[in-house]
Short mmCIF file of C-alpha atoms in Angstrom, two decimals:
data_model
loop_
_atom_site.label_atom_id
_atom_site.label_comp_id
_atom_site.label_asym_id
_atom_site.label_seq_id
_atom_site.Cartn_x
_atom_site.Cartn_y
_atom_site.Cartn_z
CA UNK A 1 4.71 7.98 32.51
CA UNK A 2 4.45 11.75 33.12
CA UNK A 3 5.50 12.67 29.59
CA UNK A 4 2.62 10.88 27.85
CA UNK A 5 0.19 13.23 26.12
CA UNK A 6 -2.99 14.07 28.05
CA UNK A 7 -4.83 14.50 24.75
CA UNK A 8 -7.42 11.74 24.40
CA UNK A 9 -9.09 12.78 21.12
CA UNK A 10 -8.00 14.28 17.82
CA UNK A 11 -10.16 16.47 15.56
CA UNK A 12 -9.76 15.75 11.84
CA UNK A 13 -10.21 19.22 10.37
CA UNK A 14 -9.68 17.97 6.81
CA UNK A 15 -13.40 17.13 6.71
CA UNK A 16 -14.38 20.80 6.92
CA UNK A 17 -14.18 21.04 3.13
CA UNK A 18 -16.51 18.08 2.54
CA UNK A 19 -19.69 19.66 3.97
CA UNK A 20 -21.29 20.62 0.66
CA UNK A 21 -20.72 17.30 -1.14
CA UNK A 22 -20.83 14.88 1.77
CA UNK A 23 -23.62 12.60 0.43
CA UNK A 24 -21.98 12.31 -2.99
CA UNK A 25 -18.58 11.59 -1.45
CA UNK A 26 -20.08 8.97 0.82
CA UNK A 27 -21.78 7.18 -2.09
CA UNK A 28 -18.65 7.25 -4.30
CA UNK A 29 -16.38 6.19 -1.42
CA UNK A 30 -18.70 3.33 -0.44
CA UNK A 31 -18.83 2.20 -4.09
CA UNK A 32 -15.03 2.37 -4.32
CA UNK A 33 -14.53 0.42 -1.07
CA UNK A 34 -17.04 -2.26 -2.10
CA UNK A 35 -15.20 -2.67 -5.40
CA UNK A 36 -11.83 -2.92 -3.61
CA UNK A 37 -13.18 -5.63 -1.29
CA UNK A 38 -14.92 -7.63 -4.02
CA UNK A 39 -12.12 -7.42 -6.60
CA UNK A 40 -9.27 -8.18 -4.20
CA UNK A 41 -11.13 -10.94 -2.33
CA UNK A 42 -12.15 -12.46 -5.67
CA UNK A 43 -8.53 -12.68 -6.85
CA UNK A 44 -7.32 -14.00 -3.49
CA UNK A 45 -9.97 -16.75 -3.53
CA UNK A 46 -9.16 -17.68 -7.14
CA UNK A 47 -5.45 -18.05 -6.33
CA UNK A 48 -6.11 -20.06 -3.16
CA UNK A 49 -8.64 -22.46 -4.71
CA UNK A 50 -6.94 -23.08 -8.07
CA UNK A 51 -3.98 -25.45 -7.72
CA UNK A 52 -2.66 -24.33 -11.12
CA UNK A 53 -2.07 -20.88 -9.61
CA UNK A 54 -0.03 -22.12 -6.65
CA UNK A 55 3.14 -20.63 -8.13
CA UNK A 56 5.37 -17.87 -6.72
CA UNK A 57 4.08 -15.15 -9.06
CA UNK A 58 0.43 -15.80 -8.16
CA UNK A 59 1.18 -16.20 -4.45
CA UNK A 60 2.73 -12.73 -4.60
CA UNK A 61 -0.36 -11.46 -6.41
CA UNK A 62 -2.46 -12.93 -3.59
CA UNK A 63 -0.21 -11.20 -1.03
CA UNK A 64 -0.47 -7.77 -2.65
CA UNK A 65 -4.28 -8.07 -2.83
CA UNK A 66 -4.46 -9.10 0.83
CA UNK A 67 -2.24 -6.16 1.75
CA UNK A 68 -4.58 -3.85 -0.16
CA UNK A 69 -7.48 -5.16 1.92
CA UNK A 70 -5.45 -4.62 5.10
CA UNK A 71 -4.51 -1.03 4.26
CA UNK A 72 -7.95 0.07 3.11
CA UNK A 73 -9.54 -1.50 6.21
CA UNK A 74 -7.49 0.98 8.24
CA UNK A 75 -8.95 3.92 6.34
CA UNK A 76 -12.33 3.44 4.64
CA UNK A 77 -14.60 2.37 7.55
CA UNK A 78 -13.58 5.40 9.65
CA UNK A 79 -13.68 7.69 6.59
CA UNK A 80 -17.20 6.58 5.65
CA UNK A 81 -18.36 7.01 9.25
CA UNK A 82 -16.93 10.54 9.37
CA UNK A 83 -18.70 11.50 6.14
CA UNK A 84 -22.02 10.77 7.88
CA UNK A 85 -21.05 12.22 11.25
CA UNK A 86 -21.37 15.90 12.24
CA UNK A 87 -18.27 15.62 14.45
CA UNK A 88 -15.01 14.26 13.07
CA UNK A 89 -12.96 12.94 15.94
CA UNK A 90 -10.74 9.93 16.55
CA UNK A 91 -9.34 8.64 19.83
CA UNK A 92 -5.65 9.01 20.58
CA UNK A 93 -5.20 5.22 20.50
CA UNK A 94 -7.30 4.92 17.35
CA UNK A 95 -5.20 7.59 15.64
CA UNK A 96 -1.96 5.78 16.46
CA UNK A 97 -3.46 2.48 15.29
CA UNK A 98 -4.67 3.97 12.00
CA UNK A 99 -1.27 5.53 11.42
CA UNK A 100 0.42 2.19 12.09
CA UNK A 101 -1.86 0.29 9.69
CA UNK A 102 -1.50 2.81 6.87
CA UNK A 103 2.29 3.11 7.16
CA UNK A 104 2.86 -0.63 7.45
CA UNK A 105 0.52 -1.15 4.46
CA UNK A 106 2.69 1.16 2.34
CA UNK A 107 5.95 -0.48 3.38
CA UNK A 108 4.52 -3.99 2.90
CA UNK A 109 3.38 -3.06 -0.61
CA UNK A 110 6.87 -1.91 -1.58
CA UNK A 111 8.42 -5.03 -0.03
CA UNK A 112 6.08 -7.34 -1.98
CA UNK A 113 6.85 -5.43 -5.19
CA UNK A 114 10.56 -5.99 -4.46
CA UNK A 115 9.97 -9.75 -4.11
CA UNK A 116 7.98 -9.64 -7.37
CA UNK A 117 10.92 -7.97 -9.10
CA UNK A 118 13.28 -10.64 -7.73
CA UNK A 119 10.88 -13.36 -8.89
CA UNK A 120 10.76 -11.95 -12.44
CA UNK A 121 14.57 -11.49 -12.45
CA UNK A 122 15.09 -15.15 -11.61
CA UNK A 123 12.43 -16.33 -14.08
CA UNK A 124 13.91 -14.39 -17.01
CA UNK A 125 17.61 -14.02 -16.20
CA UNK A 126 18.23 -17.33 -14.39
CA UNK A 127 15.49 -19.70 -15.64
CA UNK A 128 17.48 -22.88 -14.92
CA UNK A 129 17.81 -21.98 -11.23
CA UNK A 130 14.33 -20.48 -10.86
CA UNK A 131 12.53 -23.42 -9.26
CA UNK A 132 15.42 -23.99 -6.86
CA UNK A 133 15.74 -20.38 -5.75
CA UNK A 134 12.05 -19.44 -5.81
CA UNK A 135 9.95 -22.37 -4.63
CA UNK A 136 6.43 -22.01 -3.25
CA UNK A 137 7.68 -22.52 0.31
CA UNK A 138 10.43 -19.92 -0.08
CA UNK A 139 8.15 -17.26 -1.49
CA UNK A 140 5.67 -17.77 1.37
CA UNK A 141 8.52 -17.33 3.86
CA UNK A 142 9.68 -14.17 2.06
CA UNK A 143 6.17 -12.73 2.09
CA UNK A 144 5.84 -13.44 5.84
CA UNK A 145 9.21 -11.81 6.55
CA UNK A 146 8.37 -8.76 4.47
CA UNK A 147 5.02 -8.44 6.24
CA UNK A 148 6.36 -8.83 9.77
CA UNK A 149 9.35 -6.48 9.27
CA UNK A 150 7.32 -3.34 8.35
CA UNK A 151 4.87 -4.04 11.17
CA UNK A 152 7.77 -4.15 13.66
CA UNK A 153 9.48 -1.07 12.19
CA UNK A 154 6.26 0.93 12.26
CA UNK A 155 5.59 -0.22 15.83
CA UNK A 156 8.86 1.47 16.85
CA UNK A 157 7.86 4.64 14.95
CA UNK A 158 4.49 4.70 16.71
CA UNK A 159 6.08 4.08 20.14
CA UNK A 160 8.43 7.04 19.59
CA UNK A 161 5.40 9.18 18.77
CA UNK A 162 3.45 7.89 21.79
CA UNK A 163 6.09 9.19 24.20
CA UNK A 164 5.71 12.81 22.94
CA UNK A 165 3.73 15.48 24.79
CA UNK A 166 1.34 17.13 22.35
CA UNK A 167 0.08 20.71 22.45
CA UNK A 168 -2.72 20.49 19.89
CA UNK A 169 -5.49 18.05 19.08
CA UNK A 170 -6.19 19.27 15.53
CA UNK A 171 -4.94 17.22 12.56
CA UNK A 172 -5.45 19.05 9.28
CA UNK A 173 -6.10 15.86 7.31
CA UNK A 174 -8.76 13.25 6.63
CA UNK A 175 -6.77 10.54 8.41
CA UNK A 176 -4.01 10.02 10.92
CA UNK A 177 -0.43 9.60 9.76
CA UNK A 178 2.56 9.48 12.04
CA UNK A 179 4.25 12.70 10.94
CA UNK A 180 1.03 14.71 11.38
CA UNK A 181 0.96 13.61 15.03
CA UNK A 182 4.68 14.32 15.55
CA UNK A 183 4.14 17.84 14.17
CA UNK A 184 1.84 18.54 17.15
CA UNK A 185 4.64 18.00 19.70
CA UNK A 186 5.08 20.74 22.31
CA UNK A 187 8.87 20.52 22.23
CA UNK A 188 10.32 20.11 18.70
CA UNK A 189 13.73 19.11 20.11
CA UNK A 190 12.09 15.94 21.48
CA UNK A 191 11.14 14.87 17.94
CA UNK A 192 14.74 14.55 16.71
CA UNK A 193 14.78 10.80 17.43
CA UNK A 194 11.47 10.47 15.56
CA UNK A 195 13.00 12.20 12.55
CA UNK A 196 16.15 10.09 12.71
CA UNK A 197 14.25 6.82 12.86
CA UNK A 198 11.88 8.01 10.11
CA UNK A 199 14.86 8.70 7.83
CA UNK A 200 16.35 5.28 8.65
CA UNK A 201 13.01 3.72 7.70
CA UNK A 202 12.90 5.73 4.48
CA UNK A 203 16.46 4.64 3.65
CA UNK A 204 15.52 0.97 4.11
CA UNK A 205 12.61 1.26 1.71
CA UNK A 206 14.50 3.46 -0.77
CA UNK A 207 16.95 0.54 -0.92
CA UNK A 208 13.96 -1.68 -1.81
CA UNK A 209 13.25 0.73 -4.67
CA UNK A 210 16.88 0.68 -5.83
CA UNK A 211 16.82 -3.12 -5.82
CA UNK A 212 13.64 -3.12 -7.94
CA UNK A 213 15.22 -0.73 -10.47
CA UNK A 214 18.40 -2.83 -10.57
CA UNK A 215 16.37 -6.00 -11.16
CA UNK A 216 14.42 -4.52 -14.06
CA UNK A 217 17.55 -3.08 -15.67
CA UNK A 218 18.93 -6.63 -15.91
CA UNK A 219 15.54 -7.96 -17.04
CA UNK A 220 15.27 -5.38 -19.84
CA UNK A 221 18.83 -6.13 -20.97
CA UNK A 222 18.10 -9.85 -21.13
CA UNK A 223 14.74 -9.38 -22.87
CA UNK A 224 16.27 -7.19 -25.57
CA UNK A 225 18.25 -10.20 -26.80
CA UNK A 226 15.40 -12.71 -27.05
CA UNK A 227 11.92 -12.63 -28.58
CA UNK A 228 10.78 -15.31 -26.12
CA UNK A 229 11.95 -13.28 -23.13
CA UNK A 230 10.42 -10.16 -24.65
CA UNK A 231 7.02 -11.87 -24.78
CA UNK A 232 7.48 -13.10 -21.19
CA UNK A 233 8.39 -9.56 -20.12
CA UNK A 234 5.24 -8.08 -21.70
CA UNK A 235 3.06 -10.79 -20.17
CA UNK A 236 4.33 -10.92 -16.60
CA UNK A 237 6.56 -7.88 -15.94
CA UNK A 238 4.42 -5.08 -17.35
CA UNK A 239 1.69 -5.55 -14.67
CA UNK A 240 4.38 -5.36 -11.97
CA UNK A 241 5.85 -2.20 -13.48
CA UNK A 242 2.44 -0.53 -13.76
CA UNK A 243 1.67 -1.49 -10.16
CA UNK A 244 5.06 -0.24 -9.00
CA UNK A 245 4.78 3.03 -10.92
CA UNK A 246 1.28 3.66 -9.53
CA UNK A 247 2.36 2.95 -5.96
CA UNK A 248 5.60 4.99 -6.07
CA UNK A 249 3.98 8.02 -7.70
CA UNK A 250 1.07 8.11 -5.24
CA UNK A 251 3.35 7.68 -2.20
CA UNK A 252 5.83 10.33 -3.41
CA UNK A 253 3.03 12.82 -4.03
CA UNK A 254 1.65 12.21 -0.54
CA UNK A 255 5.12 12.47 1.07
CA UNK A 256 5.85 15.78 -0.67
CA UNK A 257 2.37 17.05 0.23
CA UNK A 258 2.84 16.06 3.88
CA UNK A 259 6.09 18.02 4.28
CA UNK A 260 5.81 20.85 1.76
CA UNK A 261 2.08 21.51 1.60
CA UNK A 262 1.22 24.97 0.30
CA UNK A 263 -1.74 27.00 1.53
CA UNK A 264 -2.34 28.06 -2.09
CA UNK A 265 -3.40 24.50 -3.02
CA UNK A 266 -7.19 24.01 -2.71
CA UNK A 267 -8.09 21.94 0.34
CA UNK A 268 -10.14 19.50 -1.75
CA UNK A 269 -7.06 18.74 -3.85
CA UNK A 270 -4.97 18.33 -0.68
CA UNK A 271 -7.54 15.84 0.62
CA UNK A 272 -7.40 13.80 -2.59
CA UNK A 273 -3.60 13.75 -2.56
CA UNK A 274 -3.67 12.61 1.08
CA UNK A 275 -5.75 9.49 0.36
CA UNK A 276 -4.87 8.57 -3.25
CA UNK A 277 -2.28 5.92 -2.30
CA UNK A 278 -5.02 4.18 -0.31
CA UNK A 279 -7.43 4.24 -3.26
CA UNK A 280 -5.60 3.98 -6.59
CA UNK A 281 -3.28 0.94 -6.03
CA UNK A 282 -5.95 -1.26 -4.35
CA UNK A 283 -8.36 -0.47 -7.22
CA UNK A 284 -5.85 -0.88 -10.06
CA UNK A 285 -3.94 -3.95 -8.85
CA UNK A 286 -6.76 -6.51 -9.25
CA UNK A 287 -7.70 -4.97 -12.61
CA UNK A 288 -4.12 -4.99 -13.93
CA UNK A 289 -3.33 -8.54 -12.80
CA UNK A 290 -6.78 -9.92 -13.51
CA UNK A 291 -6.76 -8.83 -17.14
CA UNK A 292 -3.06 -9.08 -17.97
CA UNK A 293 -1.94 -12.38 -16.46
CA UNK A 294 -3.15 -15.12 -18.81
CA UNK A 295 -3.75 -17.85 -16.22
CA UNK A 296 -5.74 -15.55 -13.96
CA UNK A 297 -7.74 -14.13 -16.88
CA UNK A 298 -8.54 -17.61 -18.22
CA UNK A 299 -9.61 -18.78 -14.77
CA UNK A 300 -11.95 -15.79 -14.45
CA UNK A 301 -13.40 -16.43 -17.92
CA UNK A 302 -13.98 -20.11 -17.12
CA UNK A 303 -15.67 -19.17 -13.87
CA UNK A 304 -17.96 -16.63 -15.57
CA UNK A 305 -18.86 -19.08 -18.37
CA UNK A 306 -19.64 -21.88 -15.91
CA UNK A 307 -21.90 -19.55 -13.89
CA UNK A 308 -23.88 -18.65 -17.02
CA UNK A 309 -24.45 -22.32 -17.82
#
């Protein structure tokens, strides 16, 4: 293919601002990544091994923790390596792969949150039909579908980027994302199909967000009429809402930063904004669900007590 870019390496110029605090950043980042791995793996193992937690809500918790591990694996190892390296480069293929992992991670997270909202809607608004409509087998199928779909959609996005001829090898970020690569295209008119497909993708996942909002509107209406439902809402829905709010805010900030970044904003702040959606949700999710969901919290307490004995 004569229109494939001849660029074989990208330079990540976002690391230029980390020179003075590189050792501190490496230590804090390593600590953060170790916590993400331990906390998320811990919850996944608890859900898998405890038969009492083999219910749709906890299977979805397991899925969101596994997705957090998947997304952070696409960022932290390379990021930690770059903090120790004097040269911050990534191969063309590696850049496309990292972009694919990070984008599919974000879309998968939103999809799982949508299934969580549907699960809570059925549990609170249609309790008599809940076990029929949301069985363990059905929720596993939904999770698989909502994992495979973003991976396929993002594969198309990455293929459309791969066909572009690029005129620069400098990415002004700490990591590769699809739109940063598209912005390097020699001929902007060739990127129109990339933009069109990107907006189609955004529309699909905005619809996920609309569905989540619609679900919680009905849930809140139902809970307002019943003390029992109100208690169920506080116990099981609040963690989902906190998780959703955290994810949406971090992704929106990054999206706005990616397209409307101002040179007046300090580069260190730009770097934080660029990676926050890969740090905050994977850190907060196991904490929120581990402490708030009674069954999970009790299982953790029993495990800790048994270890002490």
